[in-house]
Tab-separated table of C-alpha atoms and ligand atoms in Angstrom:
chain	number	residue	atom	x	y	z
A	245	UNK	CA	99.507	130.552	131.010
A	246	UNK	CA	99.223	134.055	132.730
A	247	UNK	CA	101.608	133.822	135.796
A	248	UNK	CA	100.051	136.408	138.022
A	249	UNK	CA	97.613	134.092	139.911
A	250	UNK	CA	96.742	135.176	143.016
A	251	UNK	CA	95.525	131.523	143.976
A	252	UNK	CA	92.644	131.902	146.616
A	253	UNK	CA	92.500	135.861	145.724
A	254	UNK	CA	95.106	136.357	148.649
A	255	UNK	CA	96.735	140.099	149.375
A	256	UNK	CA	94.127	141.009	146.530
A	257	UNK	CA	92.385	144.553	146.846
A	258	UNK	CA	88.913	143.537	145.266
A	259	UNK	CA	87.178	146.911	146.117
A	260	UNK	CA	86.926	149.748	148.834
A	261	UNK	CA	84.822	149.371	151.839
A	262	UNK	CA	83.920	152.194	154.539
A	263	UNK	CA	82.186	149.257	157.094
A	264	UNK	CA	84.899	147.947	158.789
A	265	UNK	CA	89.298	147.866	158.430
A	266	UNK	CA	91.440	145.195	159.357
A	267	UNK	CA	95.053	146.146	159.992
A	268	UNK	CA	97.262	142.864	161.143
A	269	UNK	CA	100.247	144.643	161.150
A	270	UNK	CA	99.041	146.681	164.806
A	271	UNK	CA	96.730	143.699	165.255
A	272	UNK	CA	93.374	146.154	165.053
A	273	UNK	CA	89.945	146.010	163.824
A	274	UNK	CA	87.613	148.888	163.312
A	275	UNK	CA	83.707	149.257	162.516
A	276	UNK	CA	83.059	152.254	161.114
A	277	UNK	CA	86.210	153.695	162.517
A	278	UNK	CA	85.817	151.978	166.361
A	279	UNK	CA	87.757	149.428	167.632
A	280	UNK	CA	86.020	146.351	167.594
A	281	UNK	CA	87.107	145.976	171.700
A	282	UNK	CA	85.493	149.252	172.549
A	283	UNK	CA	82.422	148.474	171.041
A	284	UNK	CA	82.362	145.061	172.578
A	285	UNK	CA	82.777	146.389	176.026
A	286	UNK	CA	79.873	149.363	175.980
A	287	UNK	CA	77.265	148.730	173.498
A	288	UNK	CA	74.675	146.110	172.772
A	289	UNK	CA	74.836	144.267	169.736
A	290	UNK	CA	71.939	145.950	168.195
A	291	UNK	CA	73.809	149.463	168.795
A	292	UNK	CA	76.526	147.465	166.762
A	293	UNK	CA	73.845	146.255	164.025
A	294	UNK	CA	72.750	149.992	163.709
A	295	UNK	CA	76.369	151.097	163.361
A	296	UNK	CA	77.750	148.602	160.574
A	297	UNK	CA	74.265	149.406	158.761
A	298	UNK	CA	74.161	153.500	158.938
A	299	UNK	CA	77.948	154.481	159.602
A	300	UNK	CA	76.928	155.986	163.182
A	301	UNK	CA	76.236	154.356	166.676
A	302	UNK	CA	72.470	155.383	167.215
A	303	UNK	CA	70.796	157.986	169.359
A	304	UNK	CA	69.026	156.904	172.534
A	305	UNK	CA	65.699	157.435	170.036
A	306	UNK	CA	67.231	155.493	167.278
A	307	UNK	CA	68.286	152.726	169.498
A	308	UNK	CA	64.351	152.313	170.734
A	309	UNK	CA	63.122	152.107	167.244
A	310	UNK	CA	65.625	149.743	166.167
A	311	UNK	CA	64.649	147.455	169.032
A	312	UNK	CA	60.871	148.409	168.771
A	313	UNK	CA	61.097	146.487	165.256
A	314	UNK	CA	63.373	144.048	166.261
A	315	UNK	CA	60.932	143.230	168.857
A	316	UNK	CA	57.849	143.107	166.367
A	317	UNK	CA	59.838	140.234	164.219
A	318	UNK	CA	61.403	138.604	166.766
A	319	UNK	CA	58.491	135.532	167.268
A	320	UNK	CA	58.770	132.253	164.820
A	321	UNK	CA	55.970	132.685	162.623
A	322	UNK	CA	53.763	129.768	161.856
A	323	UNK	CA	55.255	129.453	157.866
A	324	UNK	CA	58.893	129.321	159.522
A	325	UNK	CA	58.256	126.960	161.953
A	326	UNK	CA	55.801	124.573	159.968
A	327	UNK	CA	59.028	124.342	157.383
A	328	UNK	CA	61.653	123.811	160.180
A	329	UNK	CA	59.375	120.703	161.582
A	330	UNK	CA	59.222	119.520	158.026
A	331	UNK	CA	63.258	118.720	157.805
A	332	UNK	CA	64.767	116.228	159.365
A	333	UNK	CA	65.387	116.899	162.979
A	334	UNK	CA	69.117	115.284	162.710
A	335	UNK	CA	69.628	118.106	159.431
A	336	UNK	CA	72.370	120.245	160.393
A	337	UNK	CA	71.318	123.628	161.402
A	338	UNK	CA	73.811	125.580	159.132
A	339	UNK	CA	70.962	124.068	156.600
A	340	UNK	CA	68.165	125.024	158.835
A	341	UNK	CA	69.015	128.358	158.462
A	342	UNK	CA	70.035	128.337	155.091
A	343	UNK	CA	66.666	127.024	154.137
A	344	UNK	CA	64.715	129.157	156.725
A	345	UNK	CA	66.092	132.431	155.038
A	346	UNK	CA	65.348	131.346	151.333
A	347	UNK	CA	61.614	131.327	152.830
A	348	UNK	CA	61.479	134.856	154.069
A	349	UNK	CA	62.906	135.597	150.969
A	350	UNK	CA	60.567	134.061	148.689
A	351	UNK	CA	57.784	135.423	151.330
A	352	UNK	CA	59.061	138.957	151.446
A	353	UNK	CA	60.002	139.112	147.575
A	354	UNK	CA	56.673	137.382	146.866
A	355	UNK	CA	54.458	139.434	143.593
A	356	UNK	CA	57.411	141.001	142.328
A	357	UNK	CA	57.400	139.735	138.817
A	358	UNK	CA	60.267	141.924	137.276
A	359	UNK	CA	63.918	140.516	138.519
A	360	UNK	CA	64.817	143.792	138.312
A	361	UNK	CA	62.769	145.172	140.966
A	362	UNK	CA	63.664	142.408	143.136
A	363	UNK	CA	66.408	143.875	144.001
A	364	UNK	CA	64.931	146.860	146.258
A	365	UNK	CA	65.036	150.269	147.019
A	366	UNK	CA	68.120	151.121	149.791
A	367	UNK	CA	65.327	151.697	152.436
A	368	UNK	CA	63.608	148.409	151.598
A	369	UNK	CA	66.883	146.595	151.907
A	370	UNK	CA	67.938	148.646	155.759
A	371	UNK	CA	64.335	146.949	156.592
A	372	UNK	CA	64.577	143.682	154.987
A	373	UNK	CA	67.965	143.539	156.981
A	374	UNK	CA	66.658	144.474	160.295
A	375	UNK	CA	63.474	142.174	160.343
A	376	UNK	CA	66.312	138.898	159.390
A	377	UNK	CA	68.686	139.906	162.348
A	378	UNK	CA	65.287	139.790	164.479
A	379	UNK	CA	64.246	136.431	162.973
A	380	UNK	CA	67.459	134.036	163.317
A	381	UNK	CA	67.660	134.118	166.858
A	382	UNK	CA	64.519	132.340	167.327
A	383	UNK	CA	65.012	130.138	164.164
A	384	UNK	CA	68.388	129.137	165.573
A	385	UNK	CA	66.317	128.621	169.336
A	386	UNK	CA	64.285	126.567	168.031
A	387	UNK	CA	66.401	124.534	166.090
A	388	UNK	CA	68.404	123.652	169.468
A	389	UNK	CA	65.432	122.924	171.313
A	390	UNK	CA	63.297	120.752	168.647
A	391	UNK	CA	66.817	118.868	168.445
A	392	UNK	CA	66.114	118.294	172.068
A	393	UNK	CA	62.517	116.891	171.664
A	394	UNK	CA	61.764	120.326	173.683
A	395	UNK	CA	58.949	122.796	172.644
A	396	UNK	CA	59.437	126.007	171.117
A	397	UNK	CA	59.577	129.079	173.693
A	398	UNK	CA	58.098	132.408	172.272
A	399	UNK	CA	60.477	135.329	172.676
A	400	UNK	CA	60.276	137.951	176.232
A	401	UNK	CA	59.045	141.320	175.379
A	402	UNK	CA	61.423	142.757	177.984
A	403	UNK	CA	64.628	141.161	177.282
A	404	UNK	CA	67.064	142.989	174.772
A	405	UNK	CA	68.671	141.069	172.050
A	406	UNK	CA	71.199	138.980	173.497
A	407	UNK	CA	69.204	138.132	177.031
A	408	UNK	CA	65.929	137.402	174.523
A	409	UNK	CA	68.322	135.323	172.671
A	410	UNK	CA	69.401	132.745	175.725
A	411	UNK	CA	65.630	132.865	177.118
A	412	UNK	CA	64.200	131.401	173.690
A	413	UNK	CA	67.233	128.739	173.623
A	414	UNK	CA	67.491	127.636	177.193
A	415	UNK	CA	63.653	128.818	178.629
A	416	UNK	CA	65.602	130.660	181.681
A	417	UNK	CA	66.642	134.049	182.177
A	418	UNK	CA	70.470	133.883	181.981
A	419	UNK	CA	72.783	135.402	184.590
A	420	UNK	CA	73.931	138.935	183.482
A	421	UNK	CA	77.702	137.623	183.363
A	422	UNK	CA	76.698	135.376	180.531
A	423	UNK	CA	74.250	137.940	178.680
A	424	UNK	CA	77.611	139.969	178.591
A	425	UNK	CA	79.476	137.243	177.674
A	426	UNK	CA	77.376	136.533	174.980
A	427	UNK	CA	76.503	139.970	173.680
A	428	UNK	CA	80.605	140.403	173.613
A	429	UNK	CA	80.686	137.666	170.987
A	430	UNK	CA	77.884	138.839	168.659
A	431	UNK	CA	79.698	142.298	168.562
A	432	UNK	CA	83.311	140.311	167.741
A	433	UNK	CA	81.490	138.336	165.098
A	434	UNK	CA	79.594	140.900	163.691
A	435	UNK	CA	82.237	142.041	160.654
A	436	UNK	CA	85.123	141.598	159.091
A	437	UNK	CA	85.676	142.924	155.554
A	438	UNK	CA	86.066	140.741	152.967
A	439	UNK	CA	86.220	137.412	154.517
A	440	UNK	CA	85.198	134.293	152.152
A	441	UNK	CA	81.133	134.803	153.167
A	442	UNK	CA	80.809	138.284	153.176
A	443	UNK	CA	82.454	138.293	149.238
A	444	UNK	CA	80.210	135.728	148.479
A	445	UNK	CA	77.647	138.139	149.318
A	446	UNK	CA	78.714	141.091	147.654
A	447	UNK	CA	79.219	138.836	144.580
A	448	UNK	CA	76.362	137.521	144.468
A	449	UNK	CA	74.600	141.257	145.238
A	450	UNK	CA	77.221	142.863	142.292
A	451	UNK	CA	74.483	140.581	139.791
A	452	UNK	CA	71.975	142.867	141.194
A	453	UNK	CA	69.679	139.884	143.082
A	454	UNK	CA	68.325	140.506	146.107
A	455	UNK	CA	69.404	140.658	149.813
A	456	UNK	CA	68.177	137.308	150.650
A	457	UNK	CA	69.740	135.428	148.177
A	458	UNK	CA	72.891	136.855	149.008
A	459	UNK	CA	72.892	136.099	152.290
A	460	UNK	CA	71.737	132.558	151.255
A	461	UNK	CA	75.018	131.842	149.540
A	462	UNK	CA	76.938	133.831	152.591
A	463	UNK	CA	75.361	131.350	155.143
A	464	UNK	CA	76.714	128.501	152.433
A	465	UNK	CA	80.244	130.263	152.747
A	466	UNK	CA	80.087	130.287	156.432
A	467	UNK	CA	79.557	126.704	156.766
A	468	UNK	CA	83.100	125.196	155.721
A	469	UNK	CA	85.157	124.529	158.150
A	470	UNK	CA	88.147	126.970	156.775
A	471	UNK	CA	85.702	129.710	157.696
A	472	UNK	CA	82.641	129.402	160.511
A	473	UNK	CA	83.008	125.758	160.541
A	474	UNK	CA	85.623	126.280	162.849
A	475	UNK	CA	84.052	126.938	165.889
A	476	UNK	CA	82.254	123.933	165.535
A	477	UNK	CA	85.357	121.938	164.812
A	478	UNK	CA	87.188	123.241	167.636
A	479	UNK	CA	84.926	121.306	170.536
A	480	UNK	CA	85.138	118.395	168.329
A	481	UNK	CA	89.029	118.578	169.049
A	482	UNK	CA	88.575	119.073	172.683
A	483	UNK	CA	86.350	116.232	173.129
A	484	UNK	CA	89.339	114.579	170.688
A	485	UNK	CA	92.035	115.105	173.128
A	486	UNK	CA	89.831	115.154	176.313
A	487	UNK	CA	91.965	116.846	178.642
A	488	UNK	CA	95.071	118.999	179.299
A	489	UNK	CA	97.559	116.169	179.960
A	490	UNK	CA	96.627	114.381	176.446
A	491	UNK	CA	97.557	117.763	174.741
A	492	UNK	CA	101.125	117.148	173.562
A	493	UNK	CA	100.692	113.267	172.791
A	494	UNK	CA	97.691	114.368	170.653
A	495	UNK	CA	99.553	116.785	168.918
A	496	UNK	CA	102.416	114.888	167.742
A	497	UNK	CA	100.020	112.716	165.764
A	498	UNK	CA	97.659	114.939	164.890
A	499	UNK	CA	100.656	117.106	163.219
A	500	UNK	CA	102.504	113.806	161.686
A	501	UNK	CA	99.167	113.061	160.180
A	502	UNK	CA	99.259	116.834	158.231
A	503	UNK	CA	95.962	117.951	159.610
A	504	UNK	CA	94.725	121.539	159.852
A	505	UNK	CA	94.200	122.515	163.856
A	506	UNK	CA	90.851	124.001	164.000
A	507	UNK	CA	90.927	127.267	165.260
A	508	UNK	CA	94.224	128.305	164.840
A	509	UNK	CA	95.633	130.827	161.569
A	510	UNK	CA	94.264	133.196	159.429
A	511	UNK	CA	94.484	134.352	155.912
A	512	UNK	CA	94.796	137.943	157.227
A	513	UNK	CA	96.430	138.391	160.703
A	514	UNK	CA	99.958	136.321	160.866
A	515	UNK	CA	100.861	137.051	164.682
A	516	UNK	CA	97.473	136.728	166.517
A	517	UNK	CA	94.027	137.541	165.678
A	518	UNK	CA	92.468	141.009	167.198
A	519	UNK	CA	89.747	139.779	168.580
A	520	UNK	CA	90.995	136.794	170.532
A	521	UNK	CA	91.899	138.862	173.872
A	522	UNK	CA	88.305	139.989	174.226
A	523	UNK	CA	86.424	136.868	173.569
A	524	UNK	CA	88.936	134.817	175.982
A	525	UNK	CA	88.085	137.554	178.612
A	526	UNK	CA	84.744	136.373	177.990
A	527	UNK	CA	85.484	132.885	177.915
A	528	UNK	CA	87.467	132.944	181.712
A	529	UNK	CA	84.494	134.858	182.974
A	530	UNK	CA	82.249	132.006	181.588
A	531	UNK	CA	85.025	129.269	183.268
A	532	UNK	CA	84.717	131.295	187.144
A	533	UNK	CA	80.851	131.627	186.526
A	534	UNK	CA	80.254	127.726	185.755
A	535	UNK	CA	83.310	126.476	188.016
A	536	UNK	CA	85.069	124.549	184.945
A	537	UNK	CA	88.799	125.834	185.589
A	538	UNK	CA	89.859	121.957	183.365
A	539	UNK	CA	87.943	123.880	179.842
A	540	UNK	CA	90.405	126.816	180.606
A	541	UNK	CA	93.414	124.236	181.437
A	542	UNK	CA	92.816	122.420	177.951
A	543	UNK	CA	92.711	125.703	176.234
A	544	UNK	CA	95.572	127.107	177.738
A	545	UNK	CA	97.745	124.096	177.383
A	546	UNK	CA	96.868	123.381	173.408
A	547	UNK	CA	97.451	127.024	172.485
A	548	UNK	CA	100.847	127.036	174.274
A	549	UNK	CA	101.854	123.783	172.746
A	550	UNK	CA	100.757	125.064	169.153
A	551	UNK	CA	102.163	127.879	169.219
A	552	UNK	CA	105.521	126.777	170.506
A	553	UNK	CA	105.158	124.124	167.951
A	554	UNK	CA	103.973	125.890	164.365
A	555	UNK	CA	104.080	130.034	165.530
A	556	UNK	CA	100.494	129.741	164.150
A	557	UNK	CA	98.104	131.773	166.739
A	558	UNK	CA	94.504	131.214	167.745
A	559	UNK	CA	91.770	133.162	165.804
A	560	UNK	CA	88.235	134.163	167.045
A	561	UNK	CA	87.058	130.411	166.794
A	562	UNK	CA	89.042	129.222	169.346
A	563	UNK	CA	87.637	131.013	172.361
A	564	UNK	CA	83.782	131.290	170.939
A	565	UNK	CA	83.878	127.505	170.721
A	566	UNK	CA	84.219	126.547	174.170
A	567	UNK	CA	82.450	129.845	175.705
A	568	UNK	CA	79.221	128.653	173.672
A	569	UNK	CA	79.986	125.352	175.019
A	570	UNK	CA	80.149	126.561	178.532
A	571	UNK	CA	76.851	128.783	177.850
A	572	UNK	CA	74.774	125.217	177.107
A	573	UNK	CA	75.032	125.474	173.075
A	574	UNK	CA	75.153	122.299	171.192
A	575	UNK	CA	77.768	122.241	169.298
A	576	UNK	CA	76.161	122.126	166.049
A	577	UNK	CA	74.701	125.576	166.757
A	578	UNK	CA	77.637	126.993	166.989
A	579	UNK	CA	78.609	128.240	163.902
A	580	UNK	CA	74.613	129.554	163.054
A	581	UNK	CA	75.375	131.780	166.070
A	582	UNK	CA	78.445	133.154	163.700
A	583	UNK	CA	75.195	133.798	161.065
A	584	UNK	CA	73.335	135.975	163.990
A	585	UNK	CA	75.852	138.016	164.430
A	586	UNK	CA	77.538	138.373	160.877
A	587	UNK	CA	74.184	138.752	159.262
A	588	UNK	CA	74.515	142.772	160.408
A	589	UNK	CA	78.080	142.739	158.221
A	590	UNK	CA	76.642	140.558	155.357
A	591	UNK	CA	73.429	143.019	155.081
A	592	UNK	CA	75.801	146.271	155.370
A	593	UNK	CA	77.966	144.822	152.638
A	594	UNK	CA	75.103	144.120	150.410
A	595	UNK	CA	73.940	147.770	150.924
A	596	UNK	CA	77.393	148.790	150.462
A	597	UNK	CA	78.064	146.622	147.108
A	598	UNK	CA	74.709	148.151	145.726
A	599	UNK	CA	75.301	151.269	146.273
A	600	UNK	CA	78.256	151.864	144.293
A	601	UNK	CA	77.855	148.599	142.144
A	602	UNK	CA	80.239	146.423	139.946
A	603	UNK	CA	79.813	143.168	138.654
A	604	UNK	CA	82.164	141.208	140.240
A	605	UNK	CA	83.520	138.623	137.188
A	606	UNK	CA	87.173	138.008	137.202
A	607	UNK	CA	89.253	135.986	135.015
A	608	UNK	CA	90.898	132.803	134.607
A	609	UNK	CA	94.044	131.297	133.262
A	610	UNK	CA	93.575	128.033	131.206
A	611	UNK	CA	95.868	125.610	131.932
A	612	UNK	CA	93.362	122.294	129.989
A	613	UNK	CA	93.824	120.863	127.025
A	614	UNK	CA	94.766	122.311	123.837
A	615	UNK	CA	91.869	123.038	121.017
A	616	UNK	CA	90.248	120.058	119.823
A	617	UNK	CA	87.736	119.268	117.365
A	618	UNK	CA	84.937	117.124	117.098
A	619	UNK	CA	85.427	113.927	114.149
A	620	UNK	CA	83.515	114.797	111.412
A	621	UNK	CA	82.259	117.850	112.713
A	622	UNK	CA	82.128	120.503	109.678
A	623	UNK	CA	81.657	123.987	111.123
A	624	UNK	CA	78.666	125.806	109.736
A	625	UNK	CA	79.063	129.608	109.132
A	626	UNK	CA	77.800	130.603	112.811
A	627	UNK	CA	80.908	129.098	113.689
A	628	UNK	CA	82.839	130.684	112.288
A	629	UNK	CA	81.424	134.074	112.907
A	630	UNK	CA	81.847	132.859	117.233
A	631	UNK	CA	85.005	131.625	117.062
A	632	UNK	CA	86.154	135.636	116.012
A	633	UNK	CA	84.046	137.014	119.469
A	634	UNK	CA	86.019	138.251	122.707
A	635	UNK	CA	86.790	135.052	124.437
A	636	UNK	CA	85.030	136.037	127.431
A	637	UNK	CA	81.762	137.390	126.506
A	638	UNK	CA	79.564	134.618	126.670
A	639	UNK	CA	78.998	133.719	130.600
B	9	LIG	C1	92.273	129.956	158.266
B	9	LIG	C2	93.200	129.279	157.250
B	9	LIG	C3	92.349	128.621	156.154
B	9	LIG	C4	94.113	130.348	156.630
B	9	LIG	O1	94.760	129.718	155.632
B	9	LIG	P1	95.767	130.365	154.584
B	9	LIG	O2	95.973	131.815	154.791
B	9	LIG	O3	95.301	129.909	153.260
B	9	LIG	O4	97.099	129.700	155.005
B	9	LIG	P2	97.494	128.219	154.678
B	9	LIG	O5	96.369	127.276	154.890
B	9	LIG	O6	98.146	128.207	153.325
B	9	LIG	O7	98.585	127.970	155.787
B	9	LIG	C5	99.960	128.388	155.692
B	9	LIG	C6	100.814	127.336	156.387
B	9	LIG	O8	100.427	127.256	157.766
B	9	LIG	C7	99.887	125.969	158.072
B	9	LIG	N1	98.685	126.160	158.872
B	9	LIG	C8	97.844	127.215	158.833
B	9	LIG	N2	96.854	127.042	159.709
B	9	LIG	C9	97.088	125.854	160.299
B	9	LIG	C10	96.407	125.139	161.283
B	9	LIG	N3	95.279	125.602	161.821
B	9	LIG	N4	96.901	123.942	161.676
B	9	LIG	C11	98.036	123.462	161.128
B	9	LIG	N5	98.743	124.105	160.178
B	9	LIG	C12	98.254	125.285	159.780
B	9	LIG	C13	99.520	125.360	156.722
B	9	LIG	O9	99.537	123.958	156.772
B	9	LIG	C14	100.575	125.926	155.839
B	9	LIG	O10	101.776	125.211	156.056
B	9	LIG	P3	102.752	124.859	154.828
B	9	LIG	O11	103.185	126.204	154.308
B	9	LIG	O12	103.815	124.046	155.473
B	9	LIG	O13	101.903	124.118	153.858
B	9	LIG	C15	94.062	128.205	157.941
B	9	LIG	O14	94.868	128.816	158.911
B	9	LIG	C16	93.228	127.099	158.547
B	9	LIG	O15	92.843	126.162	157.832
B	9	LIG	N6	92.925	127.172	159.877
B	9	LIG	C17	92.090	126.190	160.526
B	9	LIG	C18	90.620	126.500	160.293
B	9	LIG	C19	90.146	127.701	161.054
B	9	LIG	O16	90.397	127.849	162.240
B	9	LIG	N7	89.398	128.556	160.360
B	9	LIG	C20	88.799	129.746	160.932
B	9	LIG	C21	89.400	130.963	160.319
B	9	LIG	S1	88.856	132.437	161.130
């Protein structure tokens, strides 16, 4: 068997990317060359978007016509929302969304009858990208509120993104402290290189189908636990331990018993995760604004413990967890809030992969059982002629 296995593809180098860098050794991360904190403190997300998908932050101009379209494709058209009534209202919304964007897909792509035109001119795939970062909000609104037995609530004409957002979820302006809040955590989750989703993307983009299929298999990526699942998984652990007291008795078993602590490690950074400072800013604003100084208390005291404990540090899922909680998410619309905001990296990937394209097909080592032949079997002169092809040529 070949020994150089890099088992999960870790420390591999599987292409170059100019979107966004990762360095854990000084603990930074860059979009387009700007650290992720700066951007999260001065621009909107859809300045963000319009960075990750062009390689500059847009003009005052460029910043009206990005929202000017996001606005036109922002409402839940009639198709959409006719096949989110038809699935089960207890379906989880990571499949909502999933389904929801193989839809607009098969709408958008619909009478192009050569595969090969499917997948789109770069202009056609910049526009295809901005009208689904304008769409998911209000699929992943809606899918809160019908969850609710509450009606669907058509999108404000004079709210930006992230204000528009809360207003189509919760059917009340929010206060601007958790607008910012909230914006902040779009920009953190916007991008980050080649995480498990955004490689399933580019895969599935290096075999030259289109955008939307891509992201459909990103959005399946997203949904494990190991990756956007987390966020999810980490408010199932508070309501596990309950409060801060229970933290250490919880801990011993929940470490005897070999399980994973949601929200904590990362295949990339070792000794903490970039982004973490920023979004718990966020998250202690969200504690003072809604008075709930015990959600602050249980996160404090688990990350101590933990991290006395194992040395392993919190990553971006811990904080976004409870701040969504705070802001009146359900916790099962967490991690689709991950797809709103990493939709703009997906999209810039799948540009990116396109552009400069590869099919992305690596090996494997065989470690089953040795050649074996069928009884009686006589081979026939095709046979013969296969068993002399390149062992890999016939995928
Ligand atoms: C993210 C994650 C998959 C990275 O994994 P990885 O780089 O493959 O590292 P490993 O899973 O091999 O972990 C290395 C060691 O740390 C331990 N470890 C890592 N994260 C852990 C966690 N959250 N809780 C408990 N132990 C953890 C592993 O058990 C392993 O210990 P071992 O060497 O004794 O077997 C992993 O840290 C994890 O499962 N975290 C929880 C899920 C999560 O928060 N995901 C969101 C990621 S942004």
């Amino acid at each position: 068997m070949t020994t150089d296995i890099k088992k999960g593809l870790a420390g591999v180098f599987a292409d170059v990317t100019a979107i966004s860098k990762v360095d854990p050794e000084i603990n930074s991360l860059v979009y387009r060359g700007y650290p992720v904190q700066e951007l999260a403190a001065t621009q909107p997300f859809e300045a963000v978007a319009y960075l990750l998908w062009n390689g500059e932050l847009p003009t005052d101009e460029q910043l009206a016509e990005l929202r000017a379209i996001e606005h036109a494709n922002r409402a839940l058209s009639p198709a959409v929302k006719d096949l989110i009534d038809a699935m089960p209202v207890d379906s989880h919304p990571m499949d909502e969304v999933r389904t929801v964007v193989s839809l607009l897909g098969a709408i958008d792509t619909a009478g192009i009858d050569n595969v090969l035109d499917a997948v789109g001119t770069p202009a056609e795939n910049l526009d295809r990208s901005i009208r689904l970062f304008a769409a998911l909000p209000a699929v992943i609104a809606y899918g809160q509120r019908r969850r609710h037995g509450d009606e669907l609530i058509e999108p404000r004409d004079d709210l930006d993104y992230a204000a528009n957002f809360l207003w189509m979820t919760f059917g009340e302006e929010a206060d601007p402290a958790v607008v910012d809040a909230f914006n902040r955590s779009m920009v953190l989750y916007a991008e980050h290189s080649f995480n498990a989703s955004t490689f399933t993307a580019r895969v599935i983009a290096s075999t030259l189908s289109d955008l939307y299929s891509a992201v459909v298999g990103a959005i399946g990526a997203l949904k494990g636990p190991l990756h956007g699942g987390a966020n999810e998984a980490v408010l199932h652990v508070f309501t596990e331990i309950g409060s801060a007291e229970n933290v250490g008795a919880w801990l011993d078993e929940a470490l005897a018993a070999k399980r994973k602590i949601m929200g904590f490690g990362h295949r990339v950074y070792k000794r903490g995760d970039s982004r973490v400072p920023t979004m718990k800013a966020a998250l202690d604003t969200l504690v003072a604004h809604y008075d709930r100084p015990d959600v602050a208390e249980l996160y404090d005291t688990l990350e101590s413990e933990f991290v006395a404990r194992k040395g392993i540090y919190p990553n971006l899922d811990y904080p976004s967890g409870p701040a969504y909680s705070l802001m009146g998410f359900d916790t099962l619309t967490f991690t689709p809030l991950f797809i709103a905001a990493r939709v703009t990296g997906w999209t810039a990937h799948i540009m990116e992969q396109q552009a400069s394209n590869a099919l992305i097909r690596p090996l494997s080592a065989y470690d089953g059982p040795d050649e074996r032949h069928i009884d009686g079997y006589v081979p026939d002169a095709a046979d013969v002629e296969a068993l002399q092809r390149p062992e890999e040529a016939a995928d």
